[in-house]
Short mmCIF file of C-alpha atoms in Angstrom, two decimals:
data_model
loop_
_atom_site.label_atom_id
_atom_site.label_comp_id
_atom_site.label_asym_id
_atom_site.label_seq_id
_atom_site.Cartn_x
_atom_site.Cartn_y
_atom_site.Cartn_z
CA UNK A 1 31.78 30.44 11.46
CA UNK A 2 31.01 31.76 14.69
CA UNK A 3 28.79 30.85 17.67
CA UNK A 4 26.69 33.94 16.71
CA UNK A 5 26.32 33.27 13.26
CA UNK A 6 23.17 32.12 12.13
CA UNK A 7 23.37 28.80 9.94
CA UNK A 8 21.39 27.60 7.32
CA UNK A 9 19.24 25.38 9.37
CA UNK A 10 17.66 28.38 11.51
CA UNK A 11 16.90 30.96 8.11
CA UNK A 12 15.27 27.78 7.31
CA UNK A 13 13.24 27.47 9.98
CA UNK A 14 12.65 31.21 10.17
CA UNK A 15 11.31 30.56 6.74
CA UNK A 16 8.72 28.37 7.77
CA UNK A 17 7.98 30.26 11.02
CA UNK A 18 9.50 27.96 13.44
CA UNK A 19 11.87 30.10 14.92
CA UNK A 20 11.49 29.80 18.96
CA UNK A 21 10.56 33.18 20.68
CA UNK A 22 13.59 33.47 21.95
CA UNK A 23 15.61 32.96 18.85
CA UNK A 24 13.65 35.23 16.63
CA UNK A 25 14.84 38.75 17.55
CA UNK A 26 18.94 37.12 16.86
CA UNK A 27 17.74 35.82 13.59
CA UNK A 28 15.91 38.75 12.32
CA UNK A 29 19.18 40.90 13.31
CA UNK A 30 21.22 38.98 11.34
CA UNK A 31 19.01 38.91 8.44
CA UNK A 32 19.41 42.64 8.19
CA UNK A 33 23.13 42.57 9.07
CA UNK A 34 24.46 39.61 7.11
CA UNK A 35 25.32 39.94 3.78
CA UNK A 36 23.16 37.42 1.32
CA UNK A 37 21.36 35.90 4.12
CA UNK A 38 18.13 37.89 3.18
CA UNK A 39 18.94 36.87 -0.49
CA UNK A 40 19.09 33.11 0.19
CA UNK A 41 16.03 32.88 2.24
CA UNK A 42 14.72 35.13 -0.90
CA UNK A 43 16.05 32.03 -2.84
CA UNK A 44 13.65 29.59 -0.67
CA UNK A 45 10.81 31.27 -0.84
CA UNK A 46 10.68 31.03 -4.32
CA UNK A 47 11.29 27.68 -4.36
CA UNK A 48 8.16 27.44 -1.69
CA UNK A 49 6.46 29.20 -4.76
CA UNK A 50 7.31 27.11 -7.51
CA UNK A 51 6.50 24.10 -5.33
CA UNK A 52 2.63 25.17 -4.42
CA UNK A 53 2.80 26.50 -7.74
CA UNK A 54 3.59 23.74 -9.75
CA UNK A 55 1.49 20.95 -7.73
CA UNK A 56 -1.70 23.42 -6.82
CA UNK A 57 -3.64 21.66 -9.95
CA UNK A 58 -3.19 18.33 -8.03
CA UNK A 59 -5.05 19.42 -5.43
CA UNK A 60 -7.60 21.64 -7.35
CA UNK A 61 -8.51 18.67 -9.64
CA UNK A 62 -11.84 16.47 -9.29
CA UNK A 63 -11.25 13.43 -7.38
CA UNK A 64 -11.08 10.50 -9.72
CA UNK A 65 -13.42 7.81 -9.88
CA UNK A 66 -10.40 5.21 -9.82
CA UNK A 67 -9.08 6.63 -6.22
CA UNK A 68 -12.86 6.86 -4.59
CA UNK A 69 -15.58 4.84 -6.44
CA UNK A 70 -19.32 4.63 -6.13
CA UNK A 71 -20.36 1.24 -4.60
CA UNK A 72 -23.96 -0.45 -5.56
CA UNK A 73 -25.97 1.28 -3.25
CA UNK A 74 -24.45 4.78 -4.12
CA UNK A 75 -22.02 5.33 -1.16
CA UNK A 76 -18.38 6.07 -2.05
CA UNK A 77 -16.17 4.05 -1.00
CA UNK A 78 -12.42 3.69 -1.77
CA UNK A 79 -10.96 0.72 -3.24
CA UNK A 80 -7.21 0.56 -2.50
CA UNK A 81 -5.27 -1.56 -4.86
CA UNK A 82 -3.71 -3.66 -2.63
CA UNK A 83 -5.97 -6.15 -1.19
CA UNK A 84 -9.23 -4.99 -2.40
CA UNK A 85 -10.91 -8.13 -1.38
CA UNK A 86 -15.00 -7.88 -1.97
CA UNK A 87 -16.81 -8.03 1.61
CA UNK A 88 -20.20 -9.04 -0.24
CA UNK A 89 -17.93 -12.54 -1.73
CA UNK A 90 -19.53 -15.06 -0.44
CA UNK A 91 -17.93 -18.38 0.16
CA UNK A 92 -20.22 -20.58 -2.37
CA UNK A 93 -21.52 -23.24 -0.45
CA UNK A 94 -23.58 -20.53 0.98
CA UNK A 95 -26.06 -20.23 -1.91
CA UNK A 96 -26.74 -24.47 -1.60
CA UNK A 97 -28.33 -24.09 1.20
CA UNK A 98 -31.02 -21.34 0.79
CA UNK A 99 -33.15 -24.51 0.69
CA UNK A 100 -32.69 -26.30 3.36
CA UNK A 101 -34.69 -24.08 6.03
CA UNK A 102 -37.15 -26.26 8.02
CA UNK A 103 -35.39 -28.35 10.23
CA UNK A 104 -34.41 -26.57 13.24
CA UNK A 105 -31.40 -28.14 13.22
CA UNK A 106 -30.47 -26.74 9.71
CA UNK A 107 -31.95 -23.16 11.30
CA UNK A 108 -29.10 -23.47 14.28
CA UNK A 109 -26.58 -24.23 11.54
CA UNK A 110 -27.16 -21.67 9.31
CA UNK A 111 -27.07 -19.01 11.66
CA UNK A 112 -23.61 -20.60 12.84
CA UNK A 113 -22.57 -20.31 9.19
CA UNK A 114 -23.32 -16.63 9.43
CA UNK A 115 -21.27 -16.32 11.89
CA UNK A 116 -18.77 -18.31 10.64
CA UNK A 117 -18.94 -16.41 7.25
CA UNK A 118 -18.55 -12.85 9.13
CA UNK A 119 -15.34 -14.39 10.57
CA UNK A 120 -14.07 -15.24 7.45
CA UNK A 121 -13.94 -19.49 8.02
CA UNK A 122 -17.19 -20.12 5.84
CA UNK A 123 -15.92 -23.35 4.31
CA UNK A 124 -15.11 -24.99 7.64
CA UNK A 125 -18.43 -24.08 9.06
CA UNK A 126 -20.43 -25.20 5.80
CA UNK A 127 -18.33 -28.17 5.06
CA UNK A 128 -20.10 -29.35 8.58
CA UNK A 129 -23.49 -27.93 7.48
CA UNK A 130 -23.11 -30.04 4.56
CA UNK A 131 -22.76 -33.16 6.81
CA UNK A 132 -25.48 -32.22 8.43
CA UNK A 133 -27.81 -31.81 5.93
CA UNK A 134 -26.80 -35.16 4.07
CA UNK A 135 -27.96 -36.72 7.88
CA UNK A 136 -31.62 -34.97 7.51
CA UNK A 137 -34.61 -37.51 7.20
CA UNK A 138 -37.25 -34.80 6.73
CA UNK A 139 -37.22 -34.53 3.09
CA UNK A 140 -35.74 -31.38 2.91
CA UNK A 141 -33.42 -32.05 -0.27
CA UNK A 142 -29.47 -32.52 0.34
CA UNK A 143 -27.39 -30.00 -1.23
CA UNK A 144 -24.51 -31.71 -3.55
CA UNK A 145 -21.39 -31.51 -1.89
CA UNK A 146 -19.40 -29.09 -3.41
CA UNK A 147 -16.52 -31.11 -6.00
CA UNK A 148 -12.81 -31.25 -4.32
CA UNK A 149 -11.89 -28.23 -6.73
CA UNK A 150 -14.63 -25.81 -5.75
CA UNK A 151 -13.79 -26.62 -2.39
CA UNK A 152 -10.26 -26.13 -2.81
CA UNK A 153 -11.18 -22.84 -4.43
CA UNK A 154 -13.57 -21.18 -1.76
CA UNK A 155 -10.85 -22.18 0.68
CA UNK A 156 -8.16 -20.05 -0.96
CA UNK A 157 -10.67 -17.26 -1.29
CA UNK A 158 -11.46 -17.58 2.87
CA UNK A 159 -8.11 -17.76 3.43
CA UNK A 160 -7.14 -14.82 0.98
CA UNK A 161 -10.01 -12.65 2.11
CA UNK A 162 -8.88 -13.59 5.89
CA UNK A 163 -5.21 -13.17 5.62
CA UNK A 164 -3.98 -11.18 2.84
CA UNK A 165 -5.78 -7.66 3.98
CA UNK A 166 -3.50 -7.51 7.06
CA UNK A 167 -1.13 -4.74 5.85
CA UNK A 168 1.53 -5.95 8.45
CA UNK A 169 1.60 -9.74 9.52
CA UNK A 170 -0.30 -11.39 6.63
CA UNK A 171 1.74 -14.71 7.50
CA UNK A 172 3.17 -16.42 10.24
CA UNK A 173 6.75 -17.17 8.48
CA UNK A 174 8.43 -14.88 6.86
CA UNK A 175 10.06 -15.60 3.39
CA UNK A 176 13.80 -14.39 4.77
CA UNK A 177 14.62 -17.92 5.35
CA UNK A 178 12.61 -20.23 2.96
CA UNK A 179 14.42 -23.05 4.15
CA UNK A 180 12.63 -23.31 7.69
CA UNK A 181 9.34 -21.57 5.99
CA UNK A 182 9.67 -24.76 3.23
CA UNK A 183 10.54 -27.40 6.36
CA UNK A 184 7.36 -26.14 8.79
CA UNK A 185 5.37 -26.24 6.18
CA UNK A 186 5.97 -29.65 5.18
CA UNK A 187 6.33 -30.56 8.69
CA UNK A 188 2.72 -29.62 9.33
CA UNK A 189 0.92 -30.04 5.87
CA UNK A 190 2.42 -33.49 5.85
CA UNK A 191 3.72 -32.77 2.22
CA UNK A 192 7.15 -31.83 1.05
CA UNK A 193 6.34 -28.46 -0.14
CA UNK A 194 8.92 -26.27 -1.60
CA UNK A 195 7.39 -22.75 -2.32
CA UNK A 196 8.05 -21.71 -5.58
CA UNK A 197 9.26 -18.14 -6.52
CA UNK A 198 7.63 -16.02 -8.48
CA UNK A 199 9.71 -12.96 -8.38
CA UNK A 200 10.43 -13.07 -12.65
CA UNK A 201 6.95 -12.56 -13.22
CA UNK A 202 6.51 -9.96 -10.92
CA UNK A 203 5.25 -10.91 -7.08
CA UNK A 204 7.29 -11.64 -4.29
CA UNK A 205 7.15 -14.17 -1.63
CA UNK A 206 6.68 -12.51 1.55
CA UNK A 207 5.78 -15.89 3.22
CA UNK A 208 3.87 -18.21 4.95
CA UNK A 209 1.41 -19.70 6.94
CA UNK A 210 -1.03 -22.56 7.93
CA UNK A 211 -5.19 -22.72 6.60
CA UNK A 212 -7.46 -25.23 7.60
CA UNK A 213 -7.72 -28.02 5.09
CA UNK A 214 -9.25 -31.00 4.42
CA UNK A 215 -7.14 -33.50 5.18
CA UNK A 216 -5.23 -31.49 8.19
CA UNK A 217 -3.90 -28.42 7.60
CA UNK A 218 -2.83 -26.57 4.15
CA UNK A 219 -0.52 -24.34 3.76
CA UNK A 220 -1.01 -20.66 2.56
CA UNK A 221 2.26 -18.78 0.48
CA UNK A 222 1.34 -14.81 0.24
CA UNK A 223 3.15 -13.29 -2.63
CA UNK A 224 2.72 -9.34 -3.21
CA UNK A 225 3.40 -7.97 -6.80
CA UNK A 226 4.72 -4.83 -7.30
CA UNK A 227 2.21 -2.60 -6.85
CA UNK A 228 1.30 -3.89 -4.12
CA UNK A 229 -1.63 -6.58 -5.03
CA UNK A 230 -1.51 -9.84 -3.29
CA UNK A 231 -1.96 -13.20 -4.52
CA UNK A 232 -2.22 -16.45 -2.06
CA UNK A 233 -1.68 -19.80 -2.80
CA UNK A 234 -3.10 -22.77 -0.86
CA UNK A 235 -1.18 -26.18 -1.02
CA UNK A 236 -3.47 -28.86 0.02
CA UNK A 237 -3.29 -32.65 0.20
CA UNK A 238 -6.75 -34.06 -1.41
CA UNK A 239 -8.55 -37.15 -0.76
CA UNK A 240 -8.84 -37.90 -4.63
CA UNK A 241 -5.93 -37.04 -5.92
CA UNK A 242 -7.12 -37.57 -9.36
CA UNK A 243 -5.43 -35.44 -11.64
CA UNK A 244 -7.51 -32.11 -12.67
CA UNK A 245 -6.25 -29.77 -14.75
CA UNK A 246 -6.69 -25.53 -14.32
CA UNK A 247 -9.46 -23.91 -13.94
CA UNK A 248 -10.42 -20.74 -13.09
CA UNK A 249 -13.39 -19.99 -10.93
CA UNK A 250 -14.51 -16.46 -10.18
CA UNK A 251 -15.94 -14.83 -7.64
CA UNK A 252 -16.94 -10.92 -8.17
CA UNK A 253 -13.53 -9.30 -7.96
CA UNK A 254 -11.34 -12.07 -7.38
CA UNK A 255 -10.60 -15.67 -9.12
CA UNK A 256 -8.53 -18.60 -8.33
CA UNK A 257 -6.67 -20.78 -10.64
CA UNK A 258 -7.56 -23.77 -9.19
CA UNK A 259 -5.87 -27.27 -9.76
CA UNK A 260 -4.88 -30.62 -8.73
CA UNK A 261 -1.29 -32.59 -9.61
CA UNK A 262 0.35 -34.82 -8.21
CA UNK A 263 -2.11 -35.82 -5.85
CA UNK A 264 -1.75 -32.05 -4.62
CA UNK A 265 -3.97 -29.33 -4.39
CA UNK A 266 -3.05 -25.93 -5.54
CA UNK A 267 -5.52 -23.24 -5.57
CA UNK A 268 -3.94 -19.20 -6.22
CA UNK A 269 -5.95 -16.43 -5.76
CA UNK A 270 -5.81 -12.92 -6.63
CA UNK A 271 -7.57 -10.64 -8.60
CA UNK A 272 -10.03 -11.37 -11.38
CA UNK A 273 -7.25 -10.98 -14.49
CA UNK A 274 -7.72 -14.91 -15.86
CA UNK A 275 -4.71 -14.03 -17.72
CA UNK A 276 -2.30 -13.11 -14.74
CA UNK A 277 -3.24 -16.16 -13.23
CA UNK A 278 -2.92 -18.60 -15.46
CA UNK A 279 0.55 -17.45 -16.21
CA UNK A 280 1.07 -17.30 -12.55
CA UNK A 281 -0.26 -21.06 -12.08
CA UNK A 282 1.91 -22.59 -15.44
CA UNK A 283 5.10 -21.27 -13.31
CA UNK A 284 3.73 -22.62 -9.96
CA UNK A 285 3.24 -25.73 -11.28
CA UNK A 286 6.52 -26.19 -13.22
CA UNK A 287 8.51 -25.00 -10.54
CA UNK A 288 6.77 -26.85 -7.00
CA UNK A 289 8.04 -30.33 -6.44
CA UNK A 290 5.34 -30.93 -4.02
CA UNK A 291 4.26 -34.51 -3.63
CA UNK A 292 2.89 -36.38 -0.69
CA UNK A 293 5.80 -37.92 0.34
CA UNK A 294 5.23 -39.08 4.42
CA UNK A 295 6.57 -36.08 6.16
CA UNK A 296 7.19 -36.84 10.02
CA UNK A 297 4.21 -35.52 12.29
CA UNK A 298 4.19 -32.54 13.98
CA UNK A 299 5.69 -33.06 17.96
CA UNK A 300 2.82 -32.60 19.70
CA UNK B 1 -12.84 8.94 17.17
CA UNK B 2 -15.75 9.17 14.48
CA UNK B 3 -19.58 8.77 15.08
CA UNK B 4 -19.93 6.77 12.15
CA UNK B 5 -18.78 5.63 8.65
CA UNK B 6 -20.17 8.45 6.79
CA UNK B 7 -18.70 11.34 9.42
CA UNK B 8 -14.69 9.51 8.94
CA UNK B 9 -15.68 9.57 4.78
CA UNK B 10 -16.71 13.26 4.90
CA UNK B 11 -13.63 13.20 6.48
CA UNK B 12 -11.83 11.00 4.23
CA UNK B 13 -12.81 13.39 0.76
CA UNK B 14 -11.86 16.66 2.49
CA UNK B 15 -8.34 15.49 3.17
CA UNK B 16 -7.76 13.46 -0.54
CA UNK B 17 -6.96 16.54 -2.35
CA UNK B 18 -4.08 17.55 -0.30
CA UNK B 19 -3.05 13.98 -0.06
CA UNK B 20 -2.80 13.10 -3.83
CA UNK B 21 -1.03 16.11 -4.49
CA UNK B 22 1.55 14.92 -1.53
CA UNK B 23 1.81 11.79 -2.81
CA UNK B 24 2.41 13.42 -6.70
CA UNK B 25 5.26 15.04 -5.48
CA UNK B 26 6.73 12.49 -3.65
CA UNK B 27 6.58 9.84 -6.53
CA UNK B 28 8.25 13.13 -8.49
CA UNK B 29 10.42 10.87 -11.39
CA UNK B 30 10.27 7.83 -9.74
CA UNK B 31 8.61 5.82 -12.05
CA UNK B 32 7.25 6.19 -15.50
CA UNK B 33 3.54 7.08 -14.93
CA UNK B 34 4.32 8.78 -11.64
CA UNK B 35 0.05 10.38 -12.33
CA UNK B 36 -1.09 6.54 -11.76
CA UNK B 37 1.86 5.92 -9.14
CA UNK B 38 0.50 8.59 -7.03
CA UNK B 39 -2.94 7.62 -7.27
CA UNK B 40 -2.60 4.08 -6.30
CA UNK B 41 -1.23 5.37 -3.09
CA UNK B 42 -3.48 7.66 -2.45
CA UNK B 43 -6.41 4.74 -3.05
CA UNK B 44 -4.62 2.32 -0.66
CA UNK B 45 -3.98 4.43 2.01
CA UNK B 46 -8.04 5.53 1.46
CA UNK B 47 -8.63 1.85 1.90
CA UNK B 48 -6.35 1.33 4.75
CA UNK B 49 -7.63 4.05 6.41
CA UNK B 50 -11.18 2.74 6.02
CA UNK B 51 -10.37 -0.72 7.13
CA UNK B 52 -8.32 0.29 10.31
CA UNK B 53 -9.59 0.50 14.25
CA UNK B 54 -10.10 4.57 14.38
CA UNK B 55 -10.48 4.53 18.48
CA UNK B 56 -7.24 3.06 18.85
CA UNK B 57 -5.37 6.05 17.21
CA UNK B 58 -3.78 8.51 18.77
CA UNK B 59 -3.01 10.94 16.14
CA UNK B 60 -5.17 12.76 14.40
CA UNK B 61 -6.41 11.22 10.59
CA UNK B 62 -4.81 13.95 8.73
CA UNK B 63 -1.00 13.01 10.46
CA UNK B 64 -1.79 9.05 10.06
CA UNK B 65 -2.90 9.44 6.23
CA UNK B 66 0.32 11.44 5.28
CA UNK B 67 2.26 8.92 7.71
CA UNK B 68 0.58 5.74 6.33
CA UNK B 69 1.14 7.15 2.38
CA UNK B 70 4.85 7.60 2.98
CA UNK B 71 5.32 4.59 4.69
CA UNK B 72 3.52 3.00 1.42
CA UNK B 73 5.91 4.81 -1.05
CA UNK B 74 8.62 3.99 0.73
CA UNK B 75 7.76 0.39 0.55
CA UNK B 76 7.24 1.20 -3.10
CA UNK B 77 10.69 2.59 -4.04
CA UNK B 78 12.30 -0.12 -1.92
CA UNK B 79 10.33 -2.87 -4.12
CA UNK B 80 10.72 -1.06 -7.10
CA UNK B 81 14.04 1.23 -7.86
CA UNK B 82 13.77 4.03 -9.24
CA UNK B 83 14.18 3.94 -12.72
CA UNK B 84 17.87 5.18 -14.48
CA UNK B 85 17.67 9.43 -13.92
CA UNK B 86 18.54 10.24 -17.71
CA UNK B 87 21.94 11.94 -17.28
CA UNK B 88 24.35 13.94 -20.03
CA UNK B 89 27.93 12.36 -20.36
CA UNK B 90 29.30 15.42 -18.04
CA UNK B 91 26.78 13.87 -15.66
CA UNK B 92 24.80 17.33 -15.30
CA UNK B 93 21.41 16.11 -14.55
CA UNK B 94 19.76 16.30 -18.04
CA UNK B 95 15.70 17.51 -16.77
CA UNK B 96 15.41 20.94 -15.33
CA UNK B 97 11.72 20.74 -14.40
CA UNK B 98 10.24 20.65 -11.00
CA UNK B 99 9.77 17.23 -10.88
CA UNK B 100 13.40 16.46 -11.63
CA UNK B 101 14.47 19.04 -9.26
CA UNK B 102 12.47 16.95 -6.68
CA UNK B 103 14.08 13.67 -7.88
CA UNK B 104 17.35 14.94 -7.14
CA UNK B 105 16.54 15.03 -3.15
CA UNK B 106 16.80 11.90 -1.38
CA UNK B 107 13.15 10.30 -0.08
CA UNK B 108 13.65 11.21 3.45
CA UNK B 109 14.75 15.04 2.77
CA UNK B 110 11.66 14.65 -0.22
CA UNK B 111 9.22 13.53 2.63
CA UNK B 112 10.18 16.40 5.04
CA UNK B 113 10.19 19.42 2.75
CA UNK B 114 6.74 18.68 0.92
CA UNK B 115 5.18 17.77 4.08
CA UNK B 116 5.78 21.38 5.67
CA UNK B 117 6.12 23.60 2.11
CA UNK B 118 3.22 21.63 0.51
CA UNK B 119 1.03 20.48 2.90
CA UNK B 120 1.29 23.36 5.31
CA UNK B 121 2.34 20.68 8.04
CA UNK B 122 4.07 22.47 11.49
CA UNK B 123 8.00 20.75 12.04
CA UNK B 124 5.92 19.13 14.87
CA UNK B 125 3.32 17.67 12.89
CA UNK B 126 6.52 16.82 10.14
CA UNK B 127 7.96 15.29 13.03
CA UNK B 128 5.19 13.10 14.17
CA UNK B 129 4.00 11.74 10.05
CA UNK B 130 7.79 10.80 9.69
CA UNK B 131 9.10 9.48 13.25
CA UNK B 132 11.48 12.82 13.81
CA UNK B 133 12.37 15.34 16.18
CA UNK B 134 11.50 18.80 14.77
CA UNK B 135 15.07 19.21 15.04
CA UNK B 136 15.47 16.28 12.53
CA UNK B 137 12.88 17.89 10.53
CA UNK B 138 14.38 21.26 10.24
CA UNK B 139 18.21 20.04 9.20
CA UNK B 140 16.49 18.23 6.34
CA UNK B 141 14.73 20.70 5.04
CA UNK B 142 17.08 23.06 5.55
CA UNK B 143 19.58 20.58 3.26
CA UNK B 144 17.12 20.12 1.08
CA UNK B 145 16.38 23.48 0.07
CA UNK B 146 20.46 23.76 0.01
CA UNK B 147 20.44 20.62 -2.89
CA UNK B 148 17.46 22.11 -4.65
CA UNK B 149 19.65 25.42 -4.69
CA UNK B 150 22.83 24.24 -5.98
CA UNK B 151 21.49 21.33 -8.79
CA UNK B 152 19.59 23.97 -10.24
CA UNK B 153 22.64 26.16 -10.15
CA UNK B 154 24.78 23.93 -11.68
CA UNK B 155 22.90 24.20 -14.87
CA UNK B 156 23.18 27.61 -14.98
CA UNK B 157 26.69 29.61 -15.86
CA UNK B 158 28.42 31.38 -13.16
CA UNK B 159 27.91 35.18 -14.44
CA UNK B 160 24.34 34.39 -15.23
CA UNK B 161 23.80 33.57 -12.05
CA UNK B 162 25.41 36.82 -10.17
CA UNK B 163 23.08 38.80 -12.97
CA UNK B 164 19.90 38.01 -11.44
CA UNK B 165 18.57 37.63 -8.22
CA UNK B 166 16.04 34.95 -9.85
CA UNK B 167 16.97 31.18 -9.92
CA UNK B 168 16.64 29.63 -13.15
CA UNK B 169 14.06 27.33 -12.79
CA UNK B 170 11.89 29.98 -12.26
CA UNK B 171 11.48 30.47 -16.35
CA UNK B 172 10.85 26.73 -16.85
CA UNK B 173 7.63 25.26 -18.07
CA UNK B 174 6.25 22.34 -16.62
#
């Protein structure tokens, strides 16, 4: 081939009109002169043809419902798949306190746990409102604390609705090495935590990272399933570690399997399939050899 | 970037057509249901797209959706290989439709010819969805019109071929 013959890669681009001013009167030449070049960019075009052809429908059909759906106040809104975590979830202990509005004290808190609940860390903020209410003399009536297992529960759906959207760094530690991810994590939980895998039934670990917890900090393990759904699971030392066997608590459009063994905490949530999760917690459980053995403090 | 959330969803519904039918052709034979495939990345990259800081972006919506879909169907096929192509024993491909014409190009060659054949994208605009030079863009197109050519050849006999100008995949049905 000579340096004036035209290649492939410039018909192409002729094709598609991106032939440079300057190149355009060469190619055309030789698109006359050459034999078969016309031909094979004839060939092209028709495969341009059955392309558009063959995936104009696509385009022409109504947008589904599944890709763009209606919301409760009639807006359309898409729902993507992966991390489709309900805004209007509210972390429960919210609803306790609708009560509890005269004290101006109470007032102060509650608008900190709105804030607190637009940032994502509702339980912190109403695990303190609940201390303060208990502390009330003016006969506005106590909310209940919430039991160790709802509280374990709200916490993995804060920490799933505050971590697991990120589409690029929803943990701290990557999965690569689960050695270090399992030896931070017990290092700072205070728990020998060994993440378990999940990859047989479908999600992947993709990592780690720290939640606030009640005793110290928790750890969070993000696993993503294939198409792209994520679940989180929360380790957590309790103060009663009384046994407590799985339950499943839901909350709009997700639920947590929610349990305690061991004198661990384990709450995983995900979407609201009861099913998925309770297959996904029987593996958890028989596979984490978490206990709360001493682990050395974290250097400060 | 937008005035509000209901001027970036106008936005949003006029571009979904061409994007599902993008990301149909890219999913091609990948997987099984490639209809539901295709969808789920089209509602994801809706979402993300919803969910993301619009006045930090620096290219326009239309060039970050197509970006942001491939870059989720990539992830996709990486998590997920695609599933055994059906082959005859003298390893002739055994489909002959447009989808399993499709198949037969690599992702990145996939990616570059639907984005300018299908989606009426410039080599620029190729170039900026998939991280190229429009150089880059224009050699794989230009090989991937070359594979199209030649599996769909190989299916056909050699004199049939020189007897028309037409390729044969032109008489297949979908």
């Amino acid at each position: 081939m000579s340096a004036s013959d035209i290649g492939d890669i410039e018909l192409s681009a002729w094709l598609d009109g991106e032939t440079p001013p300057s190149r355009k009167d060469a190619v055309e030449r030789w698109l006359r002169a050459a034999p078969g070049a016309a031909a094979r960019v004839d060939v092209w075009r028709r495969q341009n043809d059955i392309l558009r052809g063959r995936f104009a429908r696509v385009a022409a059909e109504a947008i589904p419902e599944a890709i763009w759906p209606t919301d409760e106040g009639g807006r359309r809104e898409p729902r993507g798949k992966l991390n489709a975590i309900d805004d209007r979830d509210a972390p429960i202990q919210v609803e306790r306190f609708d009560r509890a509005r005269r004290s101006r004290r109470l007032r102060a808190a509650l608008a900190l746990l709105a804030a607190f609940v637009a940032g994502g860390t509702g339980v912190v903020a109403s695990a303190a409102l609940v201390g303060l209410a208990t502390s009330q003399p003016t006969g506005v009536r106590a909310a209940a604390e919430p039991s160790q297992v709802e509280a374990l529960a709200a916490r993995a759906v804060d920490a799933s609705r505050t971590f697991l959207r990120d589409p690029a760094r929803p943990v701290e530690i990557s999965a690569a090495n689960p050695t270090e991810m399992a030896r931070y994590l017990s290092r700072r939980i205070g728990l020998e935590v060994a993440p378990p895998s999940l990859v047989e039934l479908g999600p992947r670990m993709l990592g780690a990272r720290l939640t606030p917890g009640d005793l110290g900090p928790a750890g969070l393990i993000v696993y993503e399933d294939v198409d792209g759904e994520r679940f989180g699971l929360v380790i957590s030392r309790v103060s009663q570690p009384a046994a407590s066997p799985t339950q499943i608590i839901k909350r709009r459009t997700r639920a947590v399997a929610v349990w305690i063994s061991r004198g661990v905490g384990f709450a995983l949530a995900g979407p609201n399939d009861p099913g998925r999760l309770t297959r996904l917690s029987a593996a958890i459980e028989a596979k984490a050899p978490a206990g709360a053995v001493d682990a050395p403090p974290a250097a400060k | 970037m937008f005035k509000d959330h209901s001027d970036q969803r106008t936005e949003l519904e006029r571009l979904t057509p061409g994007l599902r039918r993008y990301a149909r052709a890219l999913v091609a034979r990948d997987v099984d249901d490639s209809r539901l495939e295709a969808d789920a990345l089209t509602s994801e990259t809706l979402a993300r797209a919803m969910r993301a800081d619009h006045g930090a972006r620096i290219q326009s919506q239309r060039i970050w959706l197509y970006a942001t879909l491939t870059t989720l169907n990539r992830a996709r096929a990486r998590r997920r290989p695609p599933r055994e192509k059906s082959a005859s024993p003298d390893g002739k491909p055994a489909g002959r439709g447009v989808s399993d014409a499709l198949d037969a190009l690599p992702l990145d060659h996939r990616e570059a010819l639907l984005l300018v054949v299908l989606e009426g994208f410039t080599y620029g605009e190729a170039g900026d969805a998939l991280g190229l030079s429009r150089a880059a863009v224009g050699a794989r197109i230009a090989r991937a019109r070359s594979i199209l050519d030649k599996r769909l050849d190989a299916a056909q006999p050699a004199d049939a071929r020189k007897k028309q100008n037409l390729p044969p995949y032109l008489r297949l049905v979908e």
